[in-house]
Amino acid sequence: MATDPDDLPDSVEALKQLVRAQRAEVERLQLIIAKMKRMQFGRRSEKLDREIEQMELRLEELQSVVPQTAPAPKPNTDEKTKPARQPLPAHLPREQVIHQPPPACVCCGGKVLRKIADDLTEVLEYVPSSFKVMQHVRPKLSCRDCETIVQAALPSFPIERGRPGPGLLAHVAVSKYADGLPLHRQSVIYARQGVDLDRSTMADWMGSAAALLRPLVEAIRQHVCAGPVLHADDTTVPVLAPGLGRTRTGRLWAAVRDERTWAGAAPPAAFYCYSPDRKGEHAEALLGQCRGFLHADGYGGFQSLYMPDPKTGLPRLTEVGCWSHARRKVYEVYEATASPLAKEALERIAELFAIEERINGRAPPERLAVRQQDAVPLLAELETFLHKALNQISGKSTLAKAIRYSLSRWTALTRYTTDGRLEMTNNAVERAIRPLALTRKNYLFAGSDSGGIRAAAMYTLIESAKMNRLDPEAYLRDVLARIADHPINRIGELLPWNWKPSG
């Protein structure tokens, strides 16, 4: 497809056809990317990540080329037009540049001009971030009567060593843990601005900041664990083994409380913790004090949580299976073999997901009623279909394994139809873990497990802030400025859902 201006056709109609073709290609790529992202949802496939990245790069290229290929044709009722341009955000500061007209009339040379109106054109601009030094000046006064020295106390700083301001600490933390920019790269960026910040210095800062914020992290943990419905999962993180020059695999665990899908009143939050391995004792440490329902995959370490409590005879947590995991196993078979049975299973599961789309955000009684009426019969038909399919295929086939995965967990997979507060999937925690998967490729928790513990604390604060629609950098900047002097018995005031900016 020609994009070089020298290669463009001379005919207006040919130019229109060229623009239509490129717009069609843009739409096609957008649809493919959207479909691949739905496939990717919850998948642990780096190959799919790379394919999406390549598609998006191709889409960027096309979208940057389309305006240059030819003047846009006049609107045609048969063609889709671009959506209306949205106004620039109202909260951004405005800076005016006045372009004065010539002092005389360009037509007759007249000198008397009167103003009739202003034409205003807004352009979005970016001002690079910059450093500044805050000088805290404390005048020292002497009493003329008794010679006593009078001086204001020095305000508390988040960290005494090096005295980084709360804004700098917040920026370093969010750049590393939310944006995946490791400290050594930040050091290079800051050096271009004439500020020498060694990686080890910033690592010390992050450790001190995490320790300072620990009471807030603990408050979020308590809030999450108090929820009647939880989601949990874990993911790998690379840890540099001290003195060995190689990495080993640690784990970051996430527990999520998110009641928005069933109109619950509690604010959403995510709590993370680190462990050096995946032993079941870590799942116990994370969720052992929780009670209610737990959405999770089939990890064996959770099984002890579903056992009856010796004191009450009741299970501490009731397992809720994840249909995204079950569907993914069938989809992988269909993708590899194009099996008609796998295709039919996917179509049947899709009908169940369509029901969930209709009731998302509704109150539990309504969700329960719709599921009992619409989903339960479909699930019964699906179970019958899966049993019949097993009799038609080899028991050693990949499809048979995928089907047995679902049938062996059928009680947990169908439990969502018994309570309107439950979900069909564990996607809430998949979304909470996805930022970890994106950023872990960019840095290692160097030296020891302490980096993993520090990361878990920062992820808890940053992701919980994002779930409550806060700018995590603005939130951390303000909290770090206040928490040293904030009464510990009022720590709840600094939780993301209660936080109000100071000043």
Short mmCIF file of C-alpha atoms in Angstrom, two decimals:
data_model
loop_
_atom_site.label_atom_id
_atom_site.label_comp_id
_atom_site.label_asym_id
_atom_site.label_seq_id
_atom_site.Cartn_x
_atom_site.Cartn_y
_atom_site.Cartn_z
CA MET A 1 0.00 0.00 0.00
CA ALA A 2 1.55 3.29 -1.12
CA THR A 3 2.26 5.84 1.58
CA ASP A 4 5.08 7.88 0.01
CA PRO A 5 3.65 11.19 -1.36
CA ASP A 6 5.60 10.64 -4.58
CA ASP A 7 3.72 7.39 -5.16
CA LEU A 8 0.21 8.78 -4.64
CA PRO A 9 -2.27 8.59 -7.52
CA ASP A 10 -3.39 11.81 -9.20
CA SER A 11 -7.05 10.85 -9.40
CA VAL A 12 -9.31 12.10 -6.59
CA GLU A 13 -11.31 8.89 -6.77
CA ALA A 14 -8.13 6.81 -6.49
CA LEU A 15 -7.06 8.86 -3.49
CA LYS A 16 -10.44 8.21 -1.86
CA GLN A 17 -10.05 4.50 -2.48
CA LEU A 18 -6.60 4.58 -0.93
CA VAL A 19 -7.87 6.36 2.19
CA ARG A 20 -10.81 3.94 2.47
CA ALA A 21 -8.45 0.97 2.18
CA GLN A 22 -6.17 2.24 4.91
CA ARG A 23 -9.10 3.07 7.16
CA ALA A 24 -10.44 -0.45 6.61
CA GLU A 25 -7.04 -1.86 7.55
CA VAL A 26 -7.01 0.26 10.72
CA GLU A 27 -10.46 -1.04 11.68
CA ARG A 28 -9.40 -4.62 10.90
CA LEU A 29 -6.32 -4.33 13.12
CA GLN A 30 -8.36 -2.75 15.92
CA LEU A 31 -10.79 -5.68 15.83
CA ILE A 32 -7.95 -8.22 15.80
CA ILE A 33 -6.23 -6.51 18.73
CA ALA A 34 -9.49 -6.39 20.70
CA LYS A 35 -10.09 -10.08 20.02
CA MET A 36 -6.54 -11.01 20.99
CA LYS A 37 -6.79 -9.03 24.21
CA ARG A 38 -9.95 -10.96 25.09
CA MET A 39 -8.05 -14.16 24.40
CA GLN A 40 -5.15 -12.84 26.46
CA PHE A 41 -7.33 -12.01 29.47
CA GLY A 42 -5.85 -14.09 32.25
CA ARG A 43 -3.56 -16.01 29.90
CA ARG A 44 0.07 -16.44 30.78
CA SER A 45 1.30 -16.36 27.20
CA GLU A 46 4.29 -14.20 26.36
CA LYS A 47 3.87 -15.21 22.70
CA LEU A 48 0.42 -13.64 22.64
CA ASP A 49 1.77 -10.52 24.35
CA ARG A 50 4.35 -10.15 21.59
CA GLU A 51 1.74 -10.68 18.88
CA ILE A 52 -0.46 -7.96 20.35
CA GLU A 53 2.53 -5.63 20.66
CA GLN A 54 3.39 -6.17 16.99
CA MET A 55 -0.23 -5.55 15.94
CA GLU A 56 -0.34 -2.34 17.94
CA LEU A 57 2.92 -1.16 16.38
CA ARG A 58 1.44 -1.82 12.93
CA LEU A 59 -1.71 0.05 13.92
CA GLU A 60 0.35 3.02 15.13
CA GLU A 61 2.17 3.09 11.81
CA LEU A 62 -1.05 3.06 9.80
CA GLN A 63 -2.76 5.67 11.96
CA SER A 64 0.24 7.98 11.64
CA VAL A 65 0.31 7.50 7.87
CA VAL A 66 -3.37 7.97 7.04
CA PRO A 67 -3.44 11.76 7.55
CA GLN A 68 -0.35 12.13 5.30
CA THR A 69 -1.55 10.06 2.35
CA ALA A 70 -4.16 12.47 1.08
CA PRO A 71 -6.55 15.22 2.15
CA ALA A 72 -9.53 13.66 3.88
CA PRO A 73 -12.43 13.25 1.44
CA LYS A 74 -15.69 15.02 2.12
CA PRO A 75 -18.00 13.19 4.52
CA ASN A 76 -19.95 10.41 2.89
CA THR A 77 -23.03 8.92 4.48
CA ASP A 78 -21.87 5.49 3.34
CA GLU A 79 -18.57 5.75 5.24
CA LYS A 80 -17.86 5.70 8.94
CA THR A 81 -16.56 9.07 10.17
CA LYS A 82 -14.13 9.61 13.00
CA PRO A 83 -15.69 10.46 16.37
CA ALA A 84 -15.88 14.13 17.28
CA ARG A 85 -12.70 15.46 18.87
CA GLN A 86 -13.07 15.73 22.62
CA PRO A 87 -12.19 19.00 24.38
CA LEU A 88 -8.90 19.05 26.24
CA PRO A 89 -9.21 18.22 29.98
CA ALA A 90 -10.65 21.13 31.91
CA HIS A 91 -8.49 20.51 35.00
CA LEU A 92 -5.22 21.25 33.20
CA PRO A 93 -3.65 24.69 33.72
CA ARG A 94 -3.95 27.09 30.78
CA GLU A 95 -1.18 29.33 29.47
CA GLN A 96 -2.03 31.92 26.84
CA VAL A 97 0.16 33.01 23.96
CA ILE A 98 -1.19 36.20 22.37
CA HIS A 99 -0.56 36.57 18.65
CA GLN A 100 -1.00 40.28 17.94
CA PRO A 101 -2.26 41.25 14.49
CA PRO A 102 -0.35 43.78 12.37
CA PRO A 103 -0.82 47.42 13.52
CA ALA A 104 -2.38 48.48 10.22
CA CYS A 105 -5.13 47.13 7.97
CA VAL A 106 -3.67 44.69 5.46
CA CYS A 107 -6.23 45.87 2.88
CA CYS A 108 -6.17 49.71 2.98
CA GLY A 109 -3.42 50.53 5.46
CA GLY A 110 -5.84 52.13 7.95
CA LYS A 111 -4.41 52.73 11.44
CA VAL A 112 -7.62 52.68 13.48
CA LEU A 113 -8.49 49.06 14.34
CA ARG A 114 -11.11 47.97 16.86
CA LYS A 115 -11.33 44.56 18.50
CA ILE A 116 -14.39 42.49 17.61
CA ALA A 117 -13.52 39.02 19.03
CA ASP A 118 -10.83 36.49 19.87
CA ASP A 119 -10.25 33.17 18.14
CA LEU A 120 -9.02 30.58 20.62
CA THR A 121 -7.18 27.42 19.61
CA GLU A 122 -6.06 24.97 22.29
CA VAL A 123 -3.00 22.74 21.85
CA LEU A 124 -2.02 20.03 24.33
CA GLU A 125 1.60 20.49 25.40
CA TYR A 126 3.94 18.55 27.68
CA VAL A 127 6.28 20.18 30.19
CA PRO A 128 9.13 17.82 31.15
CA SER A 129 9.34 16.97 34.83
CA SER A 130 12.07 18.79 36.70
CA PHE A 131 13.80 18.87 40.06
CA LYS A 132 13.87 21.69 42.54
CA VAL A 133 15.47 22.18 45.93
CA MET A 134 13.13 23.06 48.78
CA GLN A 135 14.92 25.27 51.31
CA HIS A 136 13.33 25.07 54.74
CA VAL A 137 14.32 28.34 56.40
CA ARG A 138 13.83 28.62 60.18
CA PRO A 139 14.65 32.09 61.48
CA LYS A 140 16.46 31.92 64.80
CA LEU A 141 15.41 34.68 67.21
CA SER A 142 16.82 35.71 70.56
CA CYS A 143 14.70 37.09 73.39
CA ARG A 144 15.98 40.52 74.41
CA ASP A 145 14.81 39.97 78.00
CA CYS A 146 16.23 36.49 78.79
CA GLU A 147 18.36 35.58 75.77
CA THR A 148 16.25 32.45 75.08
CA ILE A 149 16.53 31.23 71.49
CA VAL A 150 13.17 31.01 69.73
CA GLN A 151 12.90 28.91 66.58
CA ALA A 152 10.27 26.82 64.78
CA ALA A 153 10.76 23.06 64.88
CA LEU A 154 12.05 21.36 61.77
CA PRO A 155 9.16 19.60 60.00
CA SER A 156 9.21 15.84 59.73
CA PHE A 157 10.68 14.39 56.53
CA PRO A 158 9.71 11.00 55.12
CA ILE A 159 13.38 9.94 55.17
CA GLU A 160 16.17 11.68 57.02
CA ARG A 161 19.07 10.23 55.03
CA GLY A 162 19.50 12.29 51.89
CA ARG A 163 16.20 14.00 52.67
CA PRO A 164 14.31 13.26 49.47
CA GLY A 165 11.01 15.09 49.33
CA PRO A 166 7.71 13.18 49.30
CA GLY A 167 7.15 14.13 45.66
CA LEU A 168 10.47 12.60 44.61
CA LEU A 169 9.86 9.43 46.61
CA ALA A 170 6.40 9.04 45.09
CA HIS A 171 7.74 9.58 41.58
CA VAL A 172 10.53 7.01 41.99
CA ALA A 173 8.12 4.45 43.47
CA VAL A 174 5.43 4.84 40.80
CA SER A 175 8.00 4.87 38.01
CA LYS A 176 9.43 1.57 39.27
CA TYR A 177 6.38 -0.36 40.45
CA ALA A 178 3.61 1.01 38.24
CA ASP A 179 5.50 1.93 35.07
CA GLY A 180 8.20 -0.75 35.14
CA LEU A 181 11.12 1.69 35.02
CA PRO A 182 13.97 0.15 37.04
CA LEU A 183 16.10 2.29 39.31
CA HIS A 184 19.23 2.11 37.18
CA ARG A 185 17.31 3.55 34.23
CA GLN A 186 15.82 6.25 36.42
CA SER A 187 19.34 7.11 37.54
CA VAL A 188 20.38 7.66 33.90
CA ILE A 189 17.31 9.82 33.23
CA TYR A 190 17.94 12.00 36.28
CA ALA A 191 21.62 12.37 35.35
CA ARG A 192 20.54 14.01 32.08
CA GLN A 193 18.96 16.70 34.25
CA GLY A 194 22.18 17.18 36.18
CA VAL A 195 21.07 15.29 39.31
CA ASP A 196 23.22 12.37 40.46
CA LEU A 197 21.04 9.77 42.17
CA ASP A 198 22.72 6.41 42.56
CA ARG A 199 20.59 3.29 42.16
CA SER A 200 21.57 2.00 45.61
CA THR A 201 20.54 5.31 47.18
CA MET A 202 17.08 5.13 45.61
CA ALA A 203 16.80 1.47 46.67
CA ASP A 204 17.45 2.55 50.27
CA TRP A 205 14.77 5.21 49.87
CA MET A 206 12.23 2.66 48.66
CA GLY A 207 13.00 0.43 51.63
CA SER A 208 12.56 3.32 54.06
CA ALA A 209 9.36 4.48 52.35
CA ALA A 210 7.89 0.97 52.47
CA ALA A 211 8.68 0.76 56.20
CA LEU A 212 7.08 4.16 56.81
CA LEU A 213 3.94 3.10 54.94
CA ARG A 214 3.67 -0.30 56.63
CA PRO A 215 0.76 0.70 58.95
CA LEU A 216 -1.24 1.75 55.89
CA VAL A 217 -0.44 -1.52 54.10
CA GLU A 218 -1.58 -3.46 57.16
CA ALA A 219 -4.85 -1.49 57.25
CA ILE A 220 -5.49 -2.42 53.63
CA ARG A 221 -4.77 -6.08 54.45
CA GLN A 222 -7.33 -6.03 57.24
CA HIS A 223 -9.92 -4.43 54.97
CA VAL A 224 -9.36 -7.03 52.25
CA CYS A 225 -9.44 -9.99 54.62
CA ALA A 226 -12.68 -8.77 56.21
CA GLY A 227 -14.51 -9.16 52.90
CA PRO A 228 -17.08 -11.96 52.56
CA VAL A 229 -15.98 -12.65 48.96
CA LEU A 230 -12.31 -12.72 47.95
CA HIS A 231 -10.17 -13.45 44.91
CA ALA A 232 -6.63 -14.82 45.20
CA ASP A 233 -3.76 -15.90 42.97
CA ASP A 234 0.00 -15.67 42.71
CA THR A 235 2.65 -15.01 40.08
CA THR A 236 6.38 -15.53 39.73
CA VAL A 237 9.02 -12.88 40.30
CA PRO A 238 12.76 -13.15 39.59
CA VAL A 239 15.03 -12.87 42.63
CA LEU A 240 18.79 -12.50 42.35
CA ALA A 241 20.39 -15.15 44.53
CA PRO A 242 23.06 -13.49 46.73
CA GLY A 243 26.60 -14.36 45.67
CA LEU A 244 25.50 -16.84 43.01
CA GLY A 245 25.12 -14.49 40.06
CA ARG A 246 21.89 -16.16 38.94
CA THR A 247 18.21 -15.79 39.61
CA ARG A 248 15.74 -17.95 41.46
CA THR A 249 11.96 -17.77 41.46
CA GLY A 250 9.99 -16.07 44.21
CA ARG A 251 6.24 -15.53 44.37
CA LEU A 252 4.01 -12.52 44.80
CA TRP A 253 0.56 -13.37 46.14
CA ALA A 254 -2.47 -11.15 45.66
CA ALA A 255 -5.78 -11.07 47.50
CA VAL A 256 -8.51 -8.81 46.11
CA ARG A 257 -11.76 -7.52 47.53
CA ASP A 258 -13.91 -6.00 44.81
CA GLU A 259 -17.66 -5.78 45.29
CA ARG A 260 -18.40 -3.42 42.41
CA THR A 261 -19.78 -6.16 40.18
CA TRP A 262 -22.57 -6.86 42.66
CA ALA A 263 -23.17 -3.28 43.83
CA GLY A 264 -21.50 -3.85 47.19
CA ALA A 265 -20.79 -0.85 49.39
CA ALA A 266 -17.22 -1.69 50.43
CA PRO A 267 -14.41 0.03 48.50
CA PRO A 268 -12.19 -2.16 46.33
CA ALA A 269 -8.62 -2.98 47.37
CA ALA A 270 -5.78 -5.38 46.68
CA PHE A 271 -3.24 -6.75 49.15
CA TYR A 272 0.04 -8.35 48.06
CA CYS A 273 2.62 -10.37 49.93
CA TYR A 274 5.90 -11.98 48.92
CA SER A 275 7.26 -15.45 49.56
CA PRO A 276 10.49 -17.15 48.43
CA ASP A 277 8.57 -20.23 47.18
CA ARG A 278 5.05 -21.57 46.57
CA LYS A 279 4.55 -23.75 49.61
CA GLY A 280 1.03 -24.01 50.96
CA GLU A 281 2.04 -22.34 54.21
CA HIS A 282 2.22 -19.01 52.36
CA ALA A 283 -1.39 -19.35 51.17
CA GLU A 284 -2.28 -20.08 54.77
CA ALA A 285 -0.44 -16.95 55.95
CA LEU A 286 -2.22 -14.82 53.35
CA LEU A 287 -5.77 -16.11 53.78
CA GLY A 288 -5.85 -18.20 56.95
CA GLN A 289 -7.79 -15.59 58.93
CA CYS A 290 -10.31 -14.94 56.15
CA ARG A 291 -13.87 -16.30 56.15
CA GLY A 292 -16.41 -16.54 53.34
CA PHE A 293 -15.91 -17.38 49.66
CA LEU A 294 -12.62 -17.62 47.78
CA HIS A 295 -12.32 -17.41 44.00
CA ALA A 296 -9.15 -19.25 43.01
CA ASP A 297 -7.62 -21.67 40.54
CA GLY A 298 -6.96 -25.32 41.33
CA TYR A 299 -3.70 -24.70 43.24
CA GLY A 300 -3.31 -27.42 45.86
CA GLY A 301 -1.97 -25.01 48.48
CA PHE A 302 -5.46 -23.54 48.88
CA GLN A 303 -7.03 -26.91 49.75
CA SER A 304 -6.36 -26.65 53.47
CA LEU A 305 -8.35 -23.41 53.52
CA TYR A 306 -11.43 -25.30 52.31
CA MET A 307 -11.21 -27.91 55.09
CA PRO A 308 -13.59 -27.71 58.08
CA ASP A 309 -12.44 -25.61 61.00
CA PRO A 310 -11.89 -27.90 64.02
CA LYS A 311 -13.67 -25.40 66.27
CA THR A 312 -16.79 -24.82 64.19
CA GLY A 313 -16.87 -27.81 61.85
CA LEU A 314 -17.40 -25.39 58.95
CA PRO A 315 -14.92 -24.62 56.17
CA ARG A 316 -13.03 -21.39 56.70
CA LEU A 317 -13.39 -20.56 53.01
CA THR A 318 -15.68 -21.97 50.34
CA GLU A 319 -14.09 -22.55 46.95
CA VAL A 320 -15.44 -20.78 43.85
CA GLY A 321 -14.00 -22.03 40.56
CA CYS A 322 -12.90 -19.91 37.62
CA TRP A 323 -14.53 -20.40 34.22
CA SER A 324 -11.81 -18.37 32.53
CA HIS A 325 -9.31 -21.08 33.45
CA ALA A 326 -11.65 -23.85 32.34
CA ARG A 327 -12.46 -22.12 29.06
CA ARG A 328 -8.79 -21.38 28.37
CA LYS A 329 -7.87 -25.06 28.47
CA VAL A 330 -10.57 -25.89 25.91
CA TYR A 331 -9.62 -22.91 23.75
CA GLU A 332 -5.99 -23.99 23.61
CA VAL A 333 -7.12 -27.38 22.29
CA TYR A 334 -9.38 -25.76 19.71
CA GLU A 335 -6.61 -23.39 18.63
CA ALA A 336 -4.24 -26.31 18.06
CA THR A 337 -6.67 -28.85 16.56
CA ALA A 338 -9.83 -27.02 15.38
CA SER A 339 -11.82 -29.77 17.11
CA PRO A 340 -15.60 -29.45 16.49
CA LEU A 341 -16.29 -30.70 20.02
CA ALA A 342 -13.99 -28.05 21.48
CA LYS A 343 -15.70 -25.42 19.35
CA GLU A 344 -19.14 -26.44 20.59
CA ALA A 345 -17.92 -26.41 24.20
CA LEU A 346 -16.60 -22.87 23.72
CA GLU A 347 -19.90 -21.74 22.21
CA ARG A 348 -21.83 -23.17 25.15
CA ILE A 349 -19.50 -21.48 27.64
CA ALA A 350 -19.86 -18.20 25.73
CA GLU A 351 -23.62 -18.29 26.40
CA LEU A 352 -22.88 -18.39 30.13
CA PHE A 353 -20.54 -15.40 29.87
CA ALA A 354 -23.21 -13.47 27.95
CA ILE A 355 -25.57 -13.87 30.90
CA GLU A 356 -22.94 -12.40 33.22
CA GLU A 357 -22.56 -9.35 30.99
CA ARG A 358 -26.27 -8.63 31.40
CA ILE A 359 -26.20 -8.66 35.20
CA ASN A 360 -22.83 -7.04 35.85
CA GLY A 361 -23.22 -4.35 38.53
CA ARG A 362 -26.69 -5.50 39.59
CA ALA A 363 -27.69 -6.30 43.17
CA PRO A 364 -27.16 -9.89 44.42
CA PRO A 365 -30.87 -10.93 44.49
CA GLU A 366 -31.32 -9.98 40.84
CA ARG A 367 -28.07 -11.67 39.81
CA LEU A 368 -29.07 -14.84 41.64
CA ALA A 369 -32.55 -14.91 40.09
CA VAL A 370 -31.22 -14.50 36.54
CA ARG A 371 -28.59 -17.20 37.04
CA GLN A 372 -31.10 -19.64 38.47
CA GLN A 373 -33.43 -19.05 35.57
CA ASP A 374 -30.95 -18.80 32.67
CA ALA A 375 -27.54 -20.18 33.66
CA VAL A 376 -28.46 -23.29 35.66
CA PRO A 377 -30.25 -25.03 32.74
CA LEU A 378 -27.37 -24.19 30.39
CA LEU A 379 -24.87 -25.59 32.88
CA ALA A 380 -26.83 -28.82 33.14
CA GLU A 381 -26.81 -29.15 29.34
CA LEU A 382 -23.08 -28.34 29.24
CA GLU A 383 -22.29 -31.01 31.84
CA THR A 384 -24.21 -33.61 29.83
CA PHE A 385 -22.43 -32.54 26.65
CA LEU A 386 -19.00 -32.82 28.29
CA HIS A 387 -19.70 -36.33 29.57
CA LYS A 388 -20.86 -37.44 26.11
CA ALA A 389 -17.83 -35.81 24.49
CA LEU A 390 -15.52 -37.83 26.76
CA ASN A 391 -17.04 -41.02 25.41
CA GLN A 392 -16.29 -39.94 21.82
CA ILE A 393 -12.58 -39.16 22.16
CA SER A 394 -9.41 -40.79 23.43
CA GLY A 395 -8.99 -40.51 27.17
CA LYS A 396 -5.36 -39.51 26.60
CA SER A 397 -6.16 -36.61 24.26
CA THR A 398 -5.62 -32.99 25.24
CA LEU A 399 -9.34 -32.31 24.86
CA ALA A 400 -10.15 -35.12 27.29
CA LYS A 401 -7.75 -33.57 29.81
CA ALA A 402 -9.37 -30.16 29.34
CA ILE A 403 -12.85 -31.64 29.83
CA ARG A 404 -11.81 -33.58 32.93
CA TYR A 405 -10.35 -30.36 34.37
CA SER A 406 -13.85 -28.85 34.31
CA LEU A 407 -15.81 -31.93 35.38
CA SER A 408 -13.50 -32.61 38.32
CA ARG A 409 -14.17 -29.08 39.57
CA TRP A 410 -17.83 -28.91 38.63
CA THR A 411 -19.11 -28.11 42.13
CA ALA A 412 -16.70 -25.18 42.46
CA LEU A 413 -17.34 -24.01 38.88
CA THR A 414 -21.11 -23.91 39.35
CA ARG A 415 -21.08 -22.44 42.85
CA TYR A 416 -21.44 -18.92 41.43
CA THR A 417 -25.08 -19.74 40.62
CA THR A 418 -25.88 -20.18 44.34
CA ASP A 419 -25.04 -16.67 45.56
CA GLY A 420 -25.46 -13.36 43.75
CA ARG A 421 -22.26 -11.99 45.28
CA LEU A 422 -20.07 -14.54 43.54
CA GLU A 423 -18.36 -14.28 40.16
CA MET A 424 -18.08 -16.69 37.29
CA THR A 425 -14.35 -15.98 36.99
CA ASN A 426 -11.32 -15.01 39.01
CA ASN A 427 -10.63 -12.09 36.67
CA ALA A 428 -10.61 -9.55 39.51
CA VAL A 429 -7.30 -10.90 40.78
CA GLU A 430 -6.02 -11.52 37.24
CA ARG A 431 -6.34 -7.77 36.67
CA ALA A 432 -4.51 -7.08 39.92
CA ILE A 433 -1.63 -9.38 38.96
CA ARG A 434 -1.29 -8.19 35.38
CA PRO A 435 0.73 -5.04 36.33
CA LEU A 436 3.21 -7.32 38.10
CA ALA A 437 3.60 -9.46 35.00
CA LEU A 438 4.29 -6.38 32.90
CA THR A 439 6.84 -4.80 35.24
CA ARG A 440 8.70 -7.91 36.43
CA LYS A 441 10.45 -8.16 33.05
CA ASN A 442 12.19 -4.87 33.70
CA TYR A 443 13.93 -5.43 37.00
CA LEU A 444 15.10 -7.98 39.56
CA PHE A 445 14.63 -7.97 43.32
CA ALA A 446 18.39 -7.77 43.81
CA GLY A 447 20.30 -9.24 46.70
CA SER A 448 17.67 -10.82 48.91
CA ASP A 449 13.98 -11.38 49.50
CA SER A 450 13.68 -7.93 51.09
CA GLY A 451 13.12 -6.42 47.64
CA GLY A 452 10.13 -8.69 47.14
CA ILE A 453 8.66 -7.68 50.49
CA ARG A 454 9.19 -4.02 49.60
CA ALA A 455 7.55 -4.51 46.21
CA ALA A 456 4.51 -6.19 47.76
CA ALA A 457 3.95 -3.17 50.02
CA MET A 458 4.25 -0.71 47.13
CA TYR A 459 1.99 -2.74 44.87
CA THR A 460 -0.62 -2.86 47.64
CA LEU A 461 -0.74 0.94 47.85
CA ILE A 462 -0.40 1.70 44.15
CA GLU A 463 -2.93 -0.84 42.87
CA SER A 464 -5.45 -0.05 45.62
CA ALA A 465 -5.17 3.64 44.73
CA LYS A 466 -5.78 2.83 41.06
CA MET A 467 -8.80 0.67 41.93
CA ASN A 468 -10.27 3.70 43.71
CA ARG A 469 -9.58 5.90 40.65
CA LEU A 470 -6.77 7.88 42.22
CA ASP A 471 -3.55 9.03 40.61
CA PRO A 472 -1.15 6.82 42.61
CA GLU A 473 1.69 9.34 42.41
CA ALA A 474 -0.46 12.19 43.75
CA TYR A 475 -1.79 9.88 46.47
CA LEU A 476 1.64 8.69 47.59
CA ARG A 477 3.10 12.20 47.42
CA ASP A 478 0.53 13.49 49.88
CA VAL A 479 0.54 10.44 52.16
CA LEU A 480 4.35 10.41 52.42
CA ALA A 481 4.28 14.08 53.40
CA ARG A 482 1.79 13.45 56.20
CA ILE A 483 2.17 9.93 57.56
CA ALA A 484 5.19 10.55 59.82
CA ASP A 485 3.13 12.94 61.98
CA HIS A 486 -0.26 11.26 61.47
CA PRO A 487 -1.81 9.61 64.57
CA ILE A 488 -1.64 5.84 64.21
CA ASN A 489 -5.19 5.48 65.56
CA ARG A 490 -6.44 7.55 62.60
CA ILE A 491 -4.53 5.70 59.88
CA GLY A 492 -7.85 4.92 58.23
CA GLU A 493 -8.05 8.54 57.08
CA LEU A 494 -5.15 7.88 54.70
CA LEU A 495 -6.64 4.78 53.06
CA PRO A 496 -7.22 5.38 49.33
CA TRP A 497 -11.02 5.40 49.62
CA ASN A 498 -10.98 7.86 52.56
CA TRP A 499 -8.05 10.03 51.46
CA LYS A 500 -8.56 13.74 50.95
CA PRO A 501 -5.62 15.81 49.66
CA SER A 502 -4.12 18.11 52.26
CA GLY A 503 -4.30 21.83 51.79
#
